[in-house]
mmCIF file of C-alpha atoms in Angstrom:
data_model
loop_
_atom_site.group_PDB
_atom_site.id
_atom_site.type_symbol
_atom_site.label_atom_id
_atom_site.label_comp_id
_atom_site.label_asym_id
_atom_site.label_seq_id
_atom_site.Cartn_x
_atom_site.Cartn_y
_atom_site.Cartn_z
ATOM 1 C CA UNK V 1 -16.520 -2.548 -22.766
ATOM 2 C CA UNK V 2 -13.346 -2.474 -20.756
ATOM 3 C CA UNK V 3 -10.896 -5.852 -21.205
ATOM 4 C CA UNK V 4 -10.305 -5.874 -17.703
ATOM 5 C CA UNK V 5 -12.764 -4.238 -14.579
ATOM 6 C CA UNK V 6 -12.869 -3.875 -10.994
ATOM 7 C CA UNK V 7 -14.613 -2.220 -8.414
ATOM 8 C CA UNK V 8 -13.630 0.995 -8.086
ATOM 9 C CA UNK V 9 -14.019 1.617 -4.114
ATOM 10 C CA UNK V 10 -13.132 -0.880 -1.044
ATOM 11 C CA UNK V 11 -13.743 0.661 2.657
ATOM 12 C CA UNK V 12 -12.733 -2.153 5.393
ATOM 13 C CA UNK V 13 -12.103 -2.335 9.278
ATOM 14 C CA UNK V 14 -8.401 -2.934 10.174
ATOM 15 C CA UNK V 15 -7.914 -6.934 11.125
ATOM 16 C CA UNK V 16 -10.459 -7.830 8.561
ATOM 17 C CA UNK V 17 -9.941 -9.710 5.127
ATOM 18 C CA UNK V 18 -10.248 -7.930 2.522
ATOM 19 C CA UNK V 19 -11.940 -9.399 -1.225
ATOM 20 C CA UNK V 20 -10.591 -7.679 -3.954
ATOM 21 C CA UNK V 21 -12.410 -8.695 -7.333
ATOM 22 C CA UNK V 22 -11.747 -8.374 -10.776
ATOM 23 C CA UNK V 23 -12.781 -9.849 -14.600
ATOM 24 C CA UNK V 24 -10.846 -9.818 -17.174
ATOM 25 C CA UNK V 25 -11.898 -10.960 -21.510
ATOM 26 C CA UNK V 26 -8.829 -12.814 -22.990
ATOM 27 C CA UNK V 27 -8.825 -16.485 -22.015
ATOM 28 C CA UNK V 28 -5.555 -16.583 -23.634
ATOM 29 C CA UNK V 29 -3.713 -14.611 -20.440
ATOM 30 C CA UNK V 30 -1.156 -16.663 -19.595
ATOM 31 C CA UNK V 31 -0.839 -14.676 -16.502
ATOM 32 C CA UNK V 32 -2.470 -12.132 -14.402
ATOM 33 C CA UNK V 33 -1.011 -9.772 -11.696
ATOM 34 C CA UNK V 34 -1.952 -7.903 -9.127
ATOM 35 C CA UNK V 35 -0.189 -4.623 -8.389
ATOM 36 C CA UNK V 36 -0.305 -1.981 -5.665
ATOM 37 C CA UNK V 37 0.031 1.387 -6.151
ATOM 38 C CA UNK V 38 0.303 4.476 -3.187
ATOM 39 C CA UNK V 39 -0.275 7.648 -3.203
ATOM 40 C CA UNK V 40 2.128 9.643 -5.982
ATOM 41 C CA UNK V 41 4.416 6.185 -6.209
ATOM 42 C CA UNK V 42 4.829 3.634 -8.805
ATOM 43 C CA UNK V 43 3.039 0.596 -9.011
ATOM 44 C CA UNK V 44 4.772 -2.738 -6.988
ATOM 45 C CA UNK V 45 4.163 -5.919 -8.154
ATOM 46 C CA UNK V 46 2.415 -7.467 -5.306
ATOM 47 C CA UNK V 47 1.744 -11.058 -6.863
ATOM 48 C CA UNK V 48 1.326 -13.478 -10.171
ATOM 49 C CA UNK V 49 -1.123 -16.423 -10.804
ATOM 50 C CA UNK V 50 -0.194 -18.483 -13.923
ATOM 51 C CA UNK V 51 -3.558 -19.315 -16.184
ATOM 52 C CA UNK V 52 -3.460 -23.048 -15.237
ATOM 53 C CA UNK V 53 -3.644 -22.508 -11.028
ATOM 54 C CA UNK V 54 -6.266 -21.853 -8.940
ATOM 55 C CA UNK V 55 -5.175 -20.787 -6.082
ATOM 56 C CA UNK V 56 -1.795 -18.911 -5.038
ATOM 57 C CA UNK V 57 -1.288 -17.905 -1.668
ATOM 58 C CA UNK V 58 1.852 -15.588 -0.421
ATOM 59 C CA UNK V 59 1.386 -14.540 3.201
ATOM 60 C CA UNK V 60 -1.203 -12.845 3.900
ATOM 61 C CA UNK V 61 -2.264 -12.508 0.201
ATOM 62 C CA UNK V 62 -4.300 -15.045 -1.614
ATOM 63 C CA UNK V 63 -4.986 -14.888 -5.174
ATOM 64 C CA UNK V 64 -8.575 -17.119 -6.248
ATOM 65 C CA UNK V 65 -8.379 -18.017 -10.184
ATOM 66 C CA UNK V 66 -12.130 -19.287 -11.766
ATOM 67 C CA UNK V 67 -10.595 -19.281 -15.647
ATOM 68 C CA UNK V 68 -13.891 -20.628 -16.433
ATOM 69 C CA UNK V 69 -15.911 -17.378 -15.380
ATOM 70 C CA UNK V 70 -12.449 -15.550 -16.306
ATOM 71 C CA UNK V 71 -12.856 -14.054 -12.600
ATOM 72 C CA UNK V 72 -9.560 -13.086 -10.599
ATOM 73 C CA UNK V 73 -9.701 -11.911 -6.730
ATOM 74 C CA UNK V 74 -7.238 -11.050 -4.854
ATOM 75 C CA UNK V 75 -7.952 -11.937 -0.919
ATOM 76 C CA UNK V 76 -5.596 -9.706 2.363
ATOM 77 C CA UNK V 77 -5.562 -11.341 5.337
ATOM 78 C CA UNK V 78 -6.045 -9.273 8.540
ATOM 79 C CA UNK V 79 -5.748 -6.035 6.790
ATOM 80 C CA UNK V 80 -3.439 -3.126 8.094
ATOM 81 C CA UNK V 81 -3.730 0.784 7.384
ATOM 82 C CA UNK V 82 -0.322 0.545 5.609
ATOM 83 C CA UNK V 83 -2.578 -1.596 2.889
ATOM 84 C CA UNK V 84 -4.421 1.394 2.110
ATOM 85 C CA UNK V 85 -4.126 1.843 -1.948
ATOM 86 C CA UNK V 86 -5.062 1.714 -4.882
ATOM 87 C CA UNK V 87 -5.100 -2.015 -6.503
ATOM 88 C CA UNK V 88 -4.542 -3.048 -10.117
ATOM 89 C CA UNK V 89 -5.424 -6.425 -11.643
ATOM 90 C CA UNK V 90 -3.900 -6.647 -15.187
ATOM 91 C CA UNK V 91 -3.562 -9.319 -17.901
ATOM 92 C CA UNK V 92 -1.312 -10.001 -20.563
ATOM 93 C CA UNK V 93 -2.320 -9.779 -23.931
ATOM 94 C CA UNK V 94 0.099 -9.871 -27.311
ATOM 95 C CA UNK V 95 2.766 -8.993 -24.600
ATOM 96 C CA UNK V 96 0.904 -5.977 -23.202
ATOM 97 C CA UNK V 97 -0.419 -5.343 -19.900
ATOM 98 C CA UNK V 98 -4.393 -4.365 -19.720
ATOM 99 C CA UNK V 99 -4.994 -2.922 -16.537
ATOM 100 C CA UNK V 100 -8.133 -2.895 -14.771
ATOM 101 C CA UNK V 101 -9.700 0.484 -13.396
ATOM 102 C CA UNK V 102 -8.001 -0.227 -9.589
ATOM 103 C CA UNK V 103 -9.588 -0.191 -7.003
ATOM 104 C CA UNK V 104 -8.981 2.096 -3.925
ATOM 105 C CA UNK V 105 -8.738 0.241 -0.395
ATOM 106 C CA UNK V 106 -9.415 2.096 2.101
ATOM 107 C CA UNK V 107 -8.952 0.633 6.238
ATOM 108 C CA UNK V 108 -10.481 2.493 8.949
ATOM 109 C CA UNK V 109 -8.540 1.865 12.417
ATOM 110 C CA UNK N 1 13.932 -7.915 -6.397
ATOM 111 C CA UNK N 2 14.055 -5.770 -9.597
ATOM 112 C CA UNK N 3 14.409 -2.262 -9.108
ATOM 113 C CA UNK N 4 13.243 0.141 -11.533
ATOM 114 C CA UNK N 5 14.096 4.425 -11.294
ATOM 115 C CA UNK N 6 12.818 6.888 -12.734
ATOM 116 C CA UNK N 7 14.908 10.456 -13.054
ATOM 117 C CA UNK N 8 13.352 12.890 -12.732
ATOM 118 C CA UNK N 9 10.279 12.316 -10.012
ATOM 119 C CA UNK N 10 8.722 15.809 -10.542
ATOM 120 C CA UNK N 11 9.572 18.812 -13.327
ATOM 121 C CA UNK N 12 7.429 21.774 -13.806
ATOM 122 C CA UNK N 13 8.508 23.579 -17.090
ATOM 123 C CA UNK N 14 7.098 26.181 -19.670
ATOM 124 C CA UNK N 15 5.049 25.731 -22.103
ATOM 125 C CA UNK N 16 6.779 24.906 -25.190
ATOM 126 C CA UNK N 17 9.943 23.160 -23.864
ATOM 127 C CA UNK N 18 11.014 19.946 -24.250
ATOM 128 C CA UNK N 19 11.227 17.642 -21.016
ATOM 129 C CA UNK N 20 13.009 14.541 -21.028
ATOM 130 C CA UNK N 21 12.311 11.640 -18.844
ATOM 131 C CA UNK N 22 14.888 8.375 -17.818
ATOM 132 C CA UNK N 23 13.729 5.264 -17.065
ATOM 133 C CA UNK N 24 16.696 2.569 -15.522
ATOM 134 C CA UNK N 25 16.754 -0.642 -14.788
ATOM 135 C CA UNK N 26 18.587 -1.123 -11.784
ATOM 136 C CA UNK N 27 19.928 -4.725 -11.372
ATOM 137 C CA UNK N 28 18.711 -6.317 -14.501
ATOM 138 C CA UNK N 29 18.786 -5.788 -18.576
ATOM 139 C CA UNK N 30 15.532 -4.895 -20.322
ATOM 140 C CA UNK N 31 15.166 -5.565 -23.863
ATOM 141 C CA UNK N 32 11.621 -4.212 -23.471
ATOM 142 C CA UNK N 33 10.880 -1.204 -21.557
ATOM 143 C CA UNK N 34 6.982 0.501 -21.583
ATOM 144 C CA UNK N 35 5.862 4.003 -21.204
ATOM 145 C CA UNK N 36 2.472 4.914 -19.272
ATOM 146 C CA UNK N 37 0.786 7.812 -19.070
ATOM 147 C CA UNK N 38 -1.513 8.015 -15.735
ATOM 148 C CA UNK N 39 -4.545 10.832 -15.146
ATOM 149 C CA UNK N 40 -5.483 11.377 -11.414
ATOM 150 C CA UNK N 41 -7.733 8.343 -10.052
ATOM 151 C CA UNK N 42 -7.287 6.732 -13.434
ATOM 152 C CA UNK N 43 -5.896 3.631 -14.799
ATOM 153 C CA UNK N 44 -2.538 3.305 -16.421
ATOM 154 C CA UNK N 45 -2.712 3.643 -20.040
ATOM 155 C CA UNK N 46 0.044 2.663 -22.330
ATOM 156 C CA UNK N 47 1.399 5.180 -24.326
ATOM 157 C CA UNK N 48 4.721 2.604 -26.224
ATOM 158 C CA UNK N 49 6.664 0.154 -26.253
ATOM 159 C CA UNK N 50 10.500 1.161 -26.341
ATOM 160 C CA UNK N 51 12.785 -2.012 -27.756
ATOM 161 C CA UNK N 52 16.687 -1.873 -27.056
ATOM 162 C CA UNK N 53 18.051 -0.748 -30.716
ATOM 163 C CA UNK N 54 14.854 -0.428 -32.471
ATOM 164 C CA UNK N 55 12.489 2.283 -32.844
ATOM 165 C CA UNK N 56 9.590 1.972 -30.423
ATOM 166 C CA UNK N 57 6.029 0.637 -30.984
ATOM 167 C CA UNK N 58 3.140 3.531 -29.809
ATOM 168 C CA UNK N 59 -0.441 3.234 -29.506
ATOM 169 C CA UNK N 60 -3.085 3.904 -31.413
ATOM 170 C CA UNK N 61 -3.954 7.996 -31.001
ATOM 171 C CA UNK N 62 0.457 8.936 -29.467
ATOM 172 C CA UNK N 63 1.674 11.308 -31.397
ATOM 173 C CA UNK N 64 5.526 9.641 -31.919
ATOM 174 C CA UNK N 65 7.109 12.911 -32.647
ATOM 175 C CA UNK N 66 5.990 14.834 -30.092
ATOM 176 C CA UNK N 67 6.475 11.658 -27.531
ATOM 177 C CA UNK N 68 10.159 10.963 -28.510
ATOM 178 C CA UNK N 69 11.435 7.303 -27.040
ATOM 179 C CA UNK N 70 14.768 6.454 -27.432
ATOM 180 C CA UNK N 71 15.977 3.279 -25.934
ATOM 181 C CA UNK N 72 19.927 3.189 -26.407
ATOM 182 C CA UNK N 73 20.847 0.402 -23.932
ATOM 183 C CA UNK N 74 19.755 -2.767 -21.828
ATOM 184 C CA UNK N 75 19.330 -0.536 -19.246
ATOM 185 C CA UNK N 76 17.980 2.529 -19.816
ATOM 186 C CA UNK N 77 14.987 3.874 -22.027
ATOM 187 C CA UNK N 78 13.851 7.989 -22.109
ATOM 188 C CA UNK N 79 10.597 9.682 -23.187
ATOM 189 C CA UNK N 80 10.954 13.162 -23.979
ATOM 190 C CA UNK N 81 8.011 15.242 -24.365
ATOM 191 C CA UNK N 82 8.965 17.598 -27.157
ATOM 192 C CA UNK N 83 7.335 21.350 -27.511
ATOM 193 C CA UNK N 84 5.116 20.711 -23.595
ATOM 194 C CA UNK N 85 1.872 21.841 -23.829
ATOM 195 C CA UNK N 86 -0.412 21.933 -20.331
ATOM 196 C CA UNK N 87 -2.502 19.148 -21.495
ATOM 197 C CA UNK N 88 0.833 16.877 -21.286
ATOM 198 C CA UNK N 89 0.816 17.378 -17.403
ATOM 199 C CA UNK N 90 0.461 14.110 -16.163
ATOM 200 C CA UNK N 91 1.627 10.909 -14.558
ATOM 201 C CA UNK N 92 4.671 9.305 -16.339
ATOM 202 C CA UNK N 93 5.367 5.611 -15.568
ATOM 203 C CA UNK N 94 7.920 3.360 -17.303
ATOM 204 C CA UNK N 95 8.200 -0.429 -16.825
ATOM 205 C CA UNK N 96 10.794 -2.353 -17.618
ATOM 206 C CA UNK N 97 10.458 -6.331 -18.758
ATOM 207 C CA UNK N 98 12.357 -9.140 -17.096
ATOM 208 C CA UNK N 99 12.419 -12.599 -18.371
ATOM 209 C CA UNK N 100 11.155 -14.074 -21.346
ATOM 210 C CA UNK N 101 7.975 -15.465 -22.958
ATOM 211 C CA UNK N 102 5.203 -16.965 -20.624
ATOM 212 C CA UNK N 103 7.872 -15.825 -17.584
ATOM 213 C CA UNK N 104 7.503 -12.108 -18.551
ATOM 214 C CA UNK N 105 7.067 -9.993 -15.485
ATOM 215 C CA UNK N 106 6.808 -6.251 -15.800
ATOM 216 C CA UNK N 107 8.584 -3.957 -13.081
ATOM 217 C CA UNK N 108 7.604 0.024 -12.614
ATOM 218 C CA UNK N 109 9.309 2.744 -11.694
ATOM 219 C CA UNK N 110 8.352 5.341 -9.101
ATOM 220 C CA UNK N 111 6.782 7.587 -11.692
ATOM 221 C CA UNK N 112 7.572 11.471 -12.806
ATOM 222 C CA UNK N 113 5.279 13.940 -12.453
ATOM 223 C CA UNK N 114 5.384 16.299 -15.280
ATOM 224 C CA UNK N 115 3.352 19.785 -14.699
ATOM 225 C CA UNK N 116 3.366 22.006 -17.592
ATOM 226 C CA UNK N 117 2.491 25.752 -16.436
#
């Protein structure tokens, strides 16, 4: 299967949270991102967790670690229409980035 | 921050020309630079890895000659996509490394979007 996976759709209200999930295989990661990519753009690095945290939180973004279930989610706080996108988790292996699926936020008004 | 560019952001050429594609970082050396290739409502998929003054590393099933990478300086890395065929119409994203070991961050650029008629 896939080294890293997500969910591949996300439809929430504007002002809720939204609960981005994601697995990932290599227990060796010694860290894993979250990126954020819009329509015909690039993708921006939105955030970092290194292997031995559990928790990072940057604003309204929250990044949950569980190394043990090798389960990374990424958490918005009172989401905004300008946070519809398409979200990547990756991890690094040997160097590389593996990049989950993304999955596509959507936030209805 | 660390800002990546990509030159050019959209080129429609004929089939059987060569396109070629810069990648820059902006306000910081690269050693490392990578090349993605992106299909619509796909995943990124890495195509190479381009090293400053060495020849570049591609995955498993890139053809390297007809994906040429040349990576001449700490700041700038190009793919070009020799004899284009439609089936090379895609989604080109670079990255370009910052920092070292466990502190390795990658940076993207915007992305070109190559359309082969």
């Amino acid at each position: 299967g896939e080294d890293v996976e997500q969910s591949l759709f996300l439809s929430v209200r504007e002002g809720d949270s939204s609960v981005i999930n994601c697995t990932y295989t290599d227990s060796s990661s010694t860290y894993l991102y979250w990126y954020k990519q819009e329509p015909g753009a690039g993708l921006q690095l939105l955030t970092y967790i290194f292997s031995n945290m559990d928790m990072k939180q940057d604003q309204r973004l929250t990044v949950l670690l569980n190394k043990k279930d090798k389960h990374l989610s990424l958490r918005i706080a009172d989401t905004q229409t300008g946070d519809s996108a398409i979200y990547f988790c990756a991890e690094s292996k040997r160097g590389k980035l593996i990049f989950g699926q993304g999955t596509e936020l959507s936030v209805k008004p | 921050g660390a800002v990546v560019s990509q030159h050019p952001s959209r080129v429609i050429c004929k089939s059987g020309t060569s396109v070629k594609i810069e990648c820059r970082s902006l306000d910081f050396q690269a050693t490392t630079m990578f090349w993605y290739r992106q299909f619509p409502k796909q995943s990124l998929m890495l195509m190479a890895t381009s090293n400053e003054g060495s020849k570049a590393t591609y995955e498993q099933g890139v053809e390297k000659d007809k994906f040429l990478i040349n990576h001449a300086s700490l700041t700038l890395s190009t793919l070009t996509v020799t004899s284009a065929h439609p089936e090379d119409s895609s989604f080109y994203i670079c990255s370009a490394q910052r920092g070292q070991g466990a502190q390795e961050t990658q940076y993207f650029g915007p992305g070109t979007r190559l359309l082969v008629l």
